[in-house]
DNA sequence: AAAAATATTTAGATTAGTCTAAAAATAAGT
DNA sequence: ACTTATTTTTAGACTAATCTAAATATTTTT
């Protein structure tokens, strides 16, 4: 029905809309994310628009149509279910899974993904803390606070990570920070916005703002 | 490194070489298997030849080179491991898995396939009884007899099926014939080569030559 | 051994996806 | 408001994979 390339573009547009609160997604943002030229993006936007998957206004940007959103959610669902499988069943590290899931998400079989979902126990969140859309495209939402915004004495558990680059994830691993790890803010420095935190009740470390702002905390 | 299309052609050539005892594989056989035109096959043979994956003699046919064989074996390994996964873990029926594995086999990650192999317990045969090449491309070979060649009184267990069309597999399922099912030949009719067999010690049925010749029996 | 039938290759077109370079539109700076 | 800078689109070209139709090679039949 759709090519892998079309699926990747749709997913990219969906993820950008999620991140930037529904404002139009621009050609340049897509070309940066997809690592292609703006010209290629324009070509693809015309194609997706022709298939009624996006609303495209020249020079302005794009939004997903109803059917575009449904398709995008199904790809995100596959991606995150496979990531869960890779970590929980095959014992991958959370920094190794993205590239593999990037391919697995394109395997087209409703039966496969339904059976995989059952096999995994219908998980609600992937290894990065991102919600896994259910069969109907519904997402479990939990409101999370950005670690960088917590005040001294406040605490919670790591629920998700914003940045998912392997290097960042490996860095968190070295700090012994994973999903579900309890964190407590001990102190904040105003000038560089760095903070001292206690990890898992024991390890006390100072982390930069660049680290803190990419960690999301839940109750 | 290689496109999905190139991988499919390589696998096709490998399977034909296995089946027809190393004689040259012709353009027409490939075009029939791949459901494309002979012209498309010729184009692809030139491409694969250029990449030193096949030995191609115009108008004669092709053989795999060393590196072509290695690549083909790795695709076959992935295909059969995924089939095993689908049946053993996700509870697919053996007639539902081929099309899905046809896509999964193209996911390129050595780490993935090694971890999957370990997760599955390094299986030696896929759900159709075909051998799964190991990490080095080694195949477990068992010599099997074609059921149609067995004489009355001879018996054994179903070890593999030659034909793997879903309709044929569903038919065997209805007869309660699966891999490992004990079979004993009771009688053979000369004129149509049909045979009466006992399935699993109980059910006695008459099967046509077309059925029998597609079932392989092991000790 | 020539004719007929079959198999294979070549020639030329088509589509998806990509790129570079140039043109056009929009946004920013003074 | 006008100039400059940035973003986006268009134009034209390229590769992979496919097809149809025509040409050529091989095999089979007589
Ligand atoms: Mn992808
Ligand atoms: Mn994820
Ligand atoms: Mn395939
Ligand atoms: Mn199989």
PDB file of C-alpha atoms in Angstrom, chain B:
ATOM      1  CA  UNK B   1      24.598  -3.251   1.003  1.00  0.00           C
ATOM      2  CA  UNK B   2      22.098  -5.208  -1.106  1.00  0.00           C
ATOM      3  CA  UNK B   3      18.554  -4.268  -2.020  1.00  0.00           C
ATOM      4  CA  UNK B   4      15.601  -6.437  -1.032  1.00  0.00           C
ATOM      5  CA  UNK B   5      15.166  -7.295  -4.677  1.00  0.00           C
ATOM      6  CA  UNK B   6      18.738  -8.455  -5.053  1.00  0.00           C
ATOM      7  CA  UNK B   7      18.354 -10.545  -1.898  1.00  0.00           C
ATOM      8  CA  UNK B   8      15.187 -12.155  -3.213  1.00  0.00           C
ATOM      9  CA  UNK B   9      16.859 -13.073  -6.490  1.00  0.00           C
ATOM     10  CA  UNK B  10      19.892 -14.516  -4.700  1.00  0.00           C
ATOM     11  CA  UNK B  11      17.709 -16.618  -2.425  1.00  0.00           C
ATOM     12  CA  UNK B  12      15.689 -17.820  -5.400  1.00  0.00           C
ATOM     13  CA  UNK B  13      18.827 -18.902  -7.247  1.00  0.00           C
ATOM     14  CA  UNK B  14      20.156 -20.650  -4.145  1.00  0.00           C
ATOM     15  CA  UNK B  15      16.910 -22.585  -3.621  1.00  0.00           C
ATOM     16  CA  UNK B  16      16.825 -23.665  -7.247  1.00  0.00           C
ATOM     17  CA  UNK B  17      20.417 -24.861  -7.080  1.00  0.00           C
ATOM     18  CA  UNK B  18      19.566 -26.895  -3.975  1.00  0.00           C
ATOM     19  CA  UNK B  19      16.558 -28.427  -5.635  1.00  0.00           C
ATOM     20  CA  UNK B  20      18.107 -29.241  -9.009  1.00  0.00           C
ATOM     21  CA  UNK B  21      21.412 -30.686  -7.918  1.00  0.00           C
ATOM     22  CA  UNK B  22      23.728 -27.858  -8.910  1.00  0.00           C
ATOM     23  CA  UNK B  23      22.805 -27.564 -12.583  1.00  0.00           C
ATOM     24  CA  UNK B  24      22.646 -24.060 -14.038  1.00  0.00           C
ATOM     25  CA  UNK B  25      19.574 -22.024 -13.120  1.00  0.00           C
ATOM     26  CA  UNK B  26      17.911 -20.527 -16.165  1.00  0.00           C
ATOM     27  CA  UNK B  27      16.311 -17.161 -16.759  1.00  0.00           C
ATOM     28  CA  UNK B  28      12.900 -18.728 -17.303  1.00  0.00           C
ATOM     29  CA  UNK B  29      12.977 -20.663 -14.019  1.00  0.00           C
ATOM     30  CA  UNK B  30      13.868 -17.503 -12.140  1.00  0.00           C
ATOM     31  CA  UNK B  31      11.224 -15.430 -13.902  1.00  0.00           C
ATOM     32  CA  UNK B  32       8.609 -18.051 -13.059  1.00  0.00           C
ATOM     33  CA  UNK B  33       9.622 -18.209  -9.397  1.00  0.00           C
ATOM     34  CA  UNK B  34       9.932 -14.447  -8.994  1.00  0.00           C
ATOM     35  CA  UNK B  35       6.774 -13.780 -10.995  1.00  0.00           C
ATOM     36  CA  UNK B  36       8.501 -11.266 -13.254  1.00  0.00           C
ATOM     37  CA  UNK B  37       9.322 -11.106 -16.950  1.00  0.00           C
ATOM     38  CA  UNK B  38      12.373 -12.753 -18.451  1.00  0.00           C
ATOM     39  CA  UNK B  39      13.609  -9.301 -19.483  1.00  0.00           C
ATOM     40  CA  UNK B  40      13.615  -8.135 -15.869  1.00  0.00           C
ATOM     41  CA  UNK B  41      15.513 -11.243 -14.852  1.00  0.00           C
ATOM     42  CA  UNK B  42      18.177 -10.648 -17.489  1.00  0.00           C
ATOM     43  CA  UNK B  43      18.617  -7.094 -16.189  1.00  0.00           C
ATOM     44  CA  UNK B  44      19.042  -8.354 -12.646  1.00  0.00           C
ATOM     45  CA  UNK B  45      21.423 -11.144 -13.653  1.00  0.00           C
ATOM     46  CA  UNK B  46      23.702  -8.533 -15.202  1.00  0.00           C
ATOM     47  CA  UNK B  47      23.547  -6.520 -11.998  1.00  0.00           C
ATOM     48  CA  UNK B  48      24.292  -9.509  -9.749  1.00  0.00           C
ATOM     49  CA  UNK B  49      27.060 -10.594 -12.076  1.00  0.00           C
ATOM     50  CA  UNK B  50      28.564  -7.100 -11.897  1.00  0.00           C
ATOM     51  CA  UNK B  51      28.614  -7.444  -8.118  1.00  0.00           C
ATOM     52  CA  UNK B  52      30.348 -10.836  -8.410  1.00  0.00           C
ATOM     53  CA  UNK B  53      27.478 -12.626  -6.693  1.00  0.00           C
ATOM     54  CA  UNK B  54      26.760 -14.989  -9.572  1.00  0.00           C
ATOM     55  CA  UNK B  55      28.542 -16.607 -12.478  1.00  0.00           C
ATOM     56  CA  UNK B  56      26.425 -15.667 -15.459  1.00  0.00           C
ATOM     57  CA  UNK B  57      26.795 -17.122 -18.943  1.00  0.00           C
ATOM     58  CA  UNK B  58      24.564 -15.482 -21.514  1.00  0.00           C
ATOM     59  CA  UNK B  59      21.817 -17.779 -22.762  1.00  0.00           C
ATOM     60  CA  UNK B  60      23.063 -20.555 -20.480  1.00  0.00           C
ATOM     61  CA  UNK B  61      22.136 -19.710 -16.903  1.00  0.00           C
ATOM     62  CA  UNK B  62      23.717 -18.874 -13.565  1.00  0.00           C
ATOM     63  CA  UNK B  63      25.541 -20.320 -10.578  1.00  0.00           C
ATOM     64  CA  UNK B  64      26.317 -18.599  -7.274  1.00  0.00           C
ATOM     65  CA  UNK B  65      29.831 -17.396  -6.532  1.00  0.00           C
ATOM     66  CA  UNK B  66      31.328 -17.986  -3.093  1.00  0.00           C
ATOM     67  CA  UNK B  67      30.172 -14.600  -1.806  1.00  0.00           C
ATOM     68  CA  UNK B  68      26.790 -14.998  -3.509  1.00  0.00           C
ATOM     69  CA  UNK B  69      26.300 -18.300  -1.713  1.00  0.00           C
ATOM     70  CA  UNK B  70      27.277 -16.810   1.633  1.00  0.00           C
ATOM     71  CA  UNK B  71      24.829 -13.967   1.171  1.00  0.00           C
ATOM     72  CA  UNK B  72      22.061 -16.324   0.031  1.00  0.00           C
ATOM     73  CA  UNK B  73      22.622 -18.592   3.030  1.00  0.00           C
ATOM     74  CA  UNK B  74      22.352 -15.649   5.393  1.00  0.00           C
ATOM     75  CA  UNK B  75      18.983 -14.705   3.915  1.00  0.00           C
ATOM     76  CA  UNK B  76      17.739 -18.288   4.099  1.00  0.00           C
ATOM     77  CA  UNK B  77      18.928 -18.415   7.710  1.00  0.00           C
ATOM     78  CA  UNK B  78      16.957 -15.281   8.563  1.00  0.00           C
ATOM     79  CA  UNK B  79      13.881 -16.491   6.729  1.00  0.00           C
ATOM     80  CA  UNK B  80      13.781 -19.831   8.514  1.00  0.00           C
ATOM     81  CA  UNK B  81      14.635 -18.455  11.961  1.00  0.00           C
ATOM     82  CA  UNK B  82      11.822 -15.939  11.671  1.00  0.00           C
ATOM     83  CA  UNK B  83       9.453 -18.709  10.559  1.00  0.00           C
ATOM     84  CA  UNK B  84      10.407 -20.691  13.647  1.00  0.00           C
ATOM     85  CA  UNK B  85       9.785 -17.620  15.799  1.00  0.00           C
ATOM     86  CA  UNK B  86       6.381 -17.004  14.255  1.00  0.00           C
ATOM     87  CA  UNK B  87       5.205 -20.556  14.913  1.00  0.00           C
ATOM     88  CA  UNK B  88       6.863 -21.285  18.250  1.00  0.00           C
ATOM     89  CA  UNK B  89       6.489 -17.909  19.944  1.00  0.00           C
ATOM     90  CA  UNK B  90       3.663 -16.091  18.208  1.00  0.00           C
ATOM     91  CA  UNK B  91       1.547 -19.189  17.542  1.00  0.00           C
ATOM     92  CA  UNK B  92       1.113 -18.722  13.816  1.00  0.00           C
ATOM     93  CA  UNK B  93      -0.079 -21.680  11.747  1.00  0.00           C
ATOM     94  CA  UNK B  94       2.541 -23.128   9.407  1.00  0.00           C
ATOM     95  CA  UNK B  95       0.604 -22.005   6.357  1.00  0.00           C
ATOM     96  CA  UNK B  96       0.555 -18.340   7.471  1.00  0.00           C
ATOM     97  CA  UNK B  97       4.223 -17.675   7.966  1.00  0.00           C
ATOM     98  CA  UNK B  98       5.899 -17.629   4.588  1.00  0.00           C
ATOM     99  CA  UNK B  99       4.727 -14.203   3.411  1.00  0.00           C
ATOM    100  CA  UNK B 100       5.643 -12.581   6.710  1.00  0.00           C
ATOM    101  CA  UNK B 101       9.100 -14.185   6.819  1.00  0.00           C
ATOM    102  CA  UNK B 102       9.547 -13.053   3.232  1.00  0.00           C
ATOM    103  CA  UNK B 103       9.678  -9.499   4.609  1.00  0.00           C
ATOM    104  CA  UNK B 104      11.413 -10.145   7.934  1.00  0.00           C
ATOM    105  CA  UNK B 105      14.346 -11.842   6.173  1.00  0.00           C
ATOM    106  CA  UNK B 106      15.429  -8.452   4.817  1.00  0.00           C
ATOM    107  CA  UNK B 107      15.938  -6.777   8.167  1.00  0.00           C
ATOM    108  CA  UNK B 108      19.678  -6.267   8.185  1.00  0.00           C
ATOM    109  CA  UNK B 109      21.291  -6.669  11.594  1.00  0.00           C
ATOM    110  CA  UNK B 110      23.772  -9.364  12.501  1.00  0.00           C
ATOM    111  CA  UNK B 111      23.174  -8.660  16.173  1.00  0.00           C
ATOM    112  CA  UNK B 112      19.434  -9.125  15.734  1.00  0.00           C
ATOM    113  CA  UNK B 113      19.704 -12.498  14.080  1.00  0.00           C
ATOM    114  CA  UNK B 114      22.287 -13.778  16.538  1.00  0.00           C
ATOM    115  CA  UNK B 115      20.171 -12.748  19.516  1.00  0.00           C
ATOM    116  CA  UNK B 116      17.054 -14.192  17.891  1.00  0.00           C
ATOM    117  CA  UNK B 117      18.901 -17.474  17.318  1.00  0.00           C
ATOM    118  CA  UNK B 118      19.869 -17.640  20.999  1.00  0.00           C
ATOM    119  CA  UNK B 119      16.366 -16.651  22.134  1.00  0.00           C
ATOM    120  CA  UNK B 120      14.888 -19.481  20.071  1.00  0.00           C
ATOM    121  CA  UNK B 121      17.421 -22.018  21.368  1.00  0.00           C
ATOM    122  CA  UNK B 122      19.385 -22.336  18.113  1.00  0.00           C
ATOM    123  CA  UNK B 123      16.793 -24.409  16.255  1.00  0.00           C
ATOM    124  CA  UNK B 124      18.081 -26.675  13.468  1.00  0.00           C
ATOM    125  CA  UNK B 125      14.919 -26.946  11.369  1.00  0.00           C
ATOM    126  CA  UNK B 126      12.136 -24.566  10.440  1.00  0.00           C
ATOM    127  CA  UNK B 127       8.398 -25.331  10.709  1.00  0.00           C
ATOM    128  CA  UNK B 128       8.411 -26.914   7.254  1.00  0.00           C
ATOM    129  CA  UNK B 129      11.305 -29.215   8.162  1.00  0.00           C
ATOM    130  CA  UNK B 130      13.865 -27.239   6.159  1.00  0.00           C
ATOM    131  CA  UNK B 131      17.321 -26.901   7.729  1.00  0.00           C
ATOM    132  CA  UNK B 132      18.295 -23.551   9.252  1.00  0.00           C
ATOM    133  CA  UNK B 133      21.875 -22.603   8.306  1.00  0.00           C
ATOM    134  CA  UNK B 134      23.944 -21.813  11.386  1.00  0.00           C
ATOM    135  CA  UNK B 135      26.003 -18.678  11.930  1.00  0.00           C
ATOM    136  CA  UNK B 136      28.681 -20.045   9.593  1.00  0.00           C
ATOM    137  CA  UNK B 137      26.248 -21.160   6.894  1.00  0.00           C
ATOM    138  CA  UNK B 138      26.407 -24.836   7.890  1.00  0.00           C
ATOM    139  CA  UNK B 139      23.273 -26.891   7.298  1.00  0.00           C
ATOM    140  CA  UNK B 140      22.125 -29.892   9.304  1.00  0.00           C
ATOM    141  CA  UNK B 141      21.454 -32.553   6.738  1.00  0.00           C
ATOM    142  CA  UNK B 142      19.287 -35.578   7.377  1.00  0.00           C
ATOM    143  CA  UNK B 143      18.618 -37.990   4.561  1.00  0.00           C
ATOM    144  CA  UNK B 144      14.955 -38.270   3.999  1.00  0.00           C
ATOM    145  CA  UNK B 145      12.859 -40.566   1.874  1.00  0.00           C
ATOM    146  CA  UNK B 146      10.023 -39.423  -0.283  1.00  0.00           C
ATOM    147  CA  UNK B 147       6.810 -40.872   1.124  1.00  0.00           C
ATOM    148  CA  UNK B 148       5.717 -41.879  -2.392  1.00  0.00           C
ATOM    149  CA  UNK B 149       8.714 -44.234  -2.613  1.00  0.00           C
ATOM    150  CA  UNK B 150       8.041 -46.120   0.618  1.00  0.00           C
ATOM    151  CA  UNK B 151       6.808 -49.724   0.314  1.00  0.00           C
ATOM    152  CA  UNK B 152       3.907 -51.257   2.253  1.00  0.00           C
ATOM    153  CA  UNK B 153       4.856 -51.956   5.898  1.00  0.00           C
ATOM    154  CA  UNK B 154       7.563 -49.250   5.882  1.00  0.00           C
ATOM    155  CA  UNK B 155       7.123 -46.450   8.384  1.00  0.00           C
ATOM    156  CA  UNK B 156       8.690 -43.289   9.752  1.00  0.00           C
ATOM    157  CA  UNK B 157       7.948 -39.747  10.874  1.00  0.00           C
ATOM    158  CA  UNK B 158       7.122 -36.755   8.722  1.00  0.00           C
ATOM    159  CA  UNK B 159      10.320 -34.686   8.624  1.00  0.00           C
ATOM    160  CA  UNK B 160       9.653 -32.075   5.953  1.00  0.00           C
ATOM    161  CA  UNK B 161       7.339 -30.984   3.181  1.00  0.00           C
ATOM    162  CA  UNK B 162       8.443 -30.177  -0.361  1.00  0.00           C
ATOM    163  CA  UNK B 163       5.472 -28.157  -1.549  1.00  0.00           C
ATOM    164  CA  UNK B 164       4.784 -25.269   0.852  1.00  0.00           C
ATOM    165  CA  UNK B 165       1.801 -23.606  -0.704  1.00  0.00           C
ATOM    166  CA  UNK B 166      -0.697 -22.591   2.025  1.00  0.00           C
ATOM    167  CA  UNK B 167      -3.460 -24.670   0.421  1.00  0.00           C
ATOM    168  CA  UNK B 168      -1.322 -27.809   0.511  1.00  0.00           C
ATOM    169  CA  UNK B 169      -0.281 -27.142   4.116  1.00  0.00           C
ATOM    170  CA  UNK B 170      -3.887 -26.575   5.165  1.00  0.00           C
ATOM    171  CA  UNK B 171      -4.802 -29.837   3.478  1.00  0.00           C
ATOM    172  CA  UNK B 172      -2.187 -31.713   5.515  1.00  0.00           C
ATOM    173  CA  UNK B 173      -3.488 -30.022   8.640  1.00  0.00           C
ATOM    174  CA  UNK B 174      -6.963 -31.398   7.915  1.00  0.00           C
ATOM    175  CA  UNK B 175      -5.421 -34.863   7.539  1.00  0.00           C
ATOM    176  CA  UNK B 176      -3.713 -34.288  10.914  1.00  0.00           C
ATOM    177  CA  UNK B 177      -0.326 -34.578   9.276  1.00  0.00           C
ATOM    178  CA  UNK B 178       2.352 -32.335  10.772  1.00  0.00           C
ATOM    179  CA  UNK B 179       6.123 -32.446  11.228  1.00  0.00           C
ATOM    180  CA  UNK B 180       6.959 -35.438  13.491  1.00  0.00           C
ATOM    181  CA  UNK B 181       3.658 -37.221  12.788  1.00  0.00           C
ATOM    182  CA  UNK B 182       4.271 -41.018  12.548  1.00  0.00           C
ATOM    183  CA  UNK B 183       3.208 -42.488   9.220  1.00  0.00           C
ATOM    184  CA  UNK B 184       2.979 -46.138   8.145  1.00  0.00           C
ATOM    185  CA  UNK B 185       2.328 -47.306   4.609  1.00  0.00           C
ATOM    186  CA  UNK B 186      -0.422 -49.919   4.505  1.00  0.00           C
ATOM    187  CA  UNK B 187      -1.009 -50.317   0.806  1.00  0.00           C
ATOM    188  CA  UNK B 188      -0.094 -48.900  -2.587  1.00  0.00           C
ATOM    189  CA  UNK B 189      -2.159 -48.844  -5.766  1.00  0.00           C
ATOM    190  CA  UNK B 190      -0.086 -49.265  -8.936  1.00  0.00           C
ATOM    191  CA  UNK B 191      -2.400 -47.602 -11.471  1.00  0.00           C
ATOM    192  CA  UNK B 192      -2.617 -44.136  -9.882  1.00  0.00           C
ATOM    193  CA  UNK B 193       0.253 -44.470  -7.389  1.00  0.00           C
ATOM    194  CA  UNK B 194      -2.091 -43.526  -4.543  1.00  0.00           C
ATOM    195  CA  UNK B 195      -1.385 -45.077  -1.155  1.00  0.00           C
ATOM    196  CA  UNK B 196      -3.220 -46.037   1.984  1.00  0.00           C
ATOM    197  CA  UNK B 197      -1.436 -44.915   5.101  1.00  0.00           C
ATOM    198  CA  UNK B 198      -1.948 -44.944   8.833  1.00  0.00           C
ATOM    199  CA  UNK B 199      -1.502 -41.534  10.452  1.00  0.00           C
ATOM    200  CA  UNK B 200      -0.272 -41.357  14.010  1.00  0.00           C
ATOM    201  CA  UNK B 201      -1.189 -45.004  14.598  1.00  0.00           C
ATOM    202  CA  UNK B 202      -4.875 -44.422  14.151  1.00  0.00           C
ATOM    203  CA  UNK B 203      -6.447 -42.604  11.168  1.00  0.00           C
ATOM    204  CA  UNK B 204      -6.254 -44.701   8.008  1.00  0.00           C
ATOM    205  CA  UNK B 205      -6.637 -42.726   4.796  1.00  0.00           C
ATOM    206  CA  UNK B 206      -5.914 -42.933   1.121  1.00  0.00           C
ATOM    207  CA  UNK B 207      -3.732 -40.174  -0.289  1.00  0.00           C
ATOM    208  CA  UNK B 208      -2.977 -39.342  -3.891  1.00  0.00           C
ATOM    209  CA  UNK B 209       0.476 -39.465  -5.426  1.00  0.00           C
ATOM    210  CA  UNK B 210       0.434 -35.653  -5.618  1.00  0.00           C
ATOM    211  CA  UNK B 211       0.191 -35.536  -1.835  1.00  0.00           C
ATOM    212  CA  UNK B 212       2.630 -38.338  -1.100  1.00  0.00           C
ATOM    213  CA  UNK B 213       5.398 -37.021  -3.300  1.00  0.00           C
ATOM    214  CA  UNK B 214       5.463 -33.769  -1.338  1.00  0.00           C
ATOM    215  CA  UNK B 215       6.022 -35.409   2.051  1.00  0.00           C
ATOM    216  CA  UNK B 216       9.488 -36.401   3.231  1.00  0.00           C
ATOM    217  CA  UNK B 217       9.912 -39.124   5.831  1.00  0.00           C
ATOM    218  CA  UNK B 218      12.721 -39.536   8.346  1.00  0.00           C
ATOM    219  CA  UNK B 219      13.560 -42.229  10.894  1.00  0.00           C
TER     220      UNK B 219
END
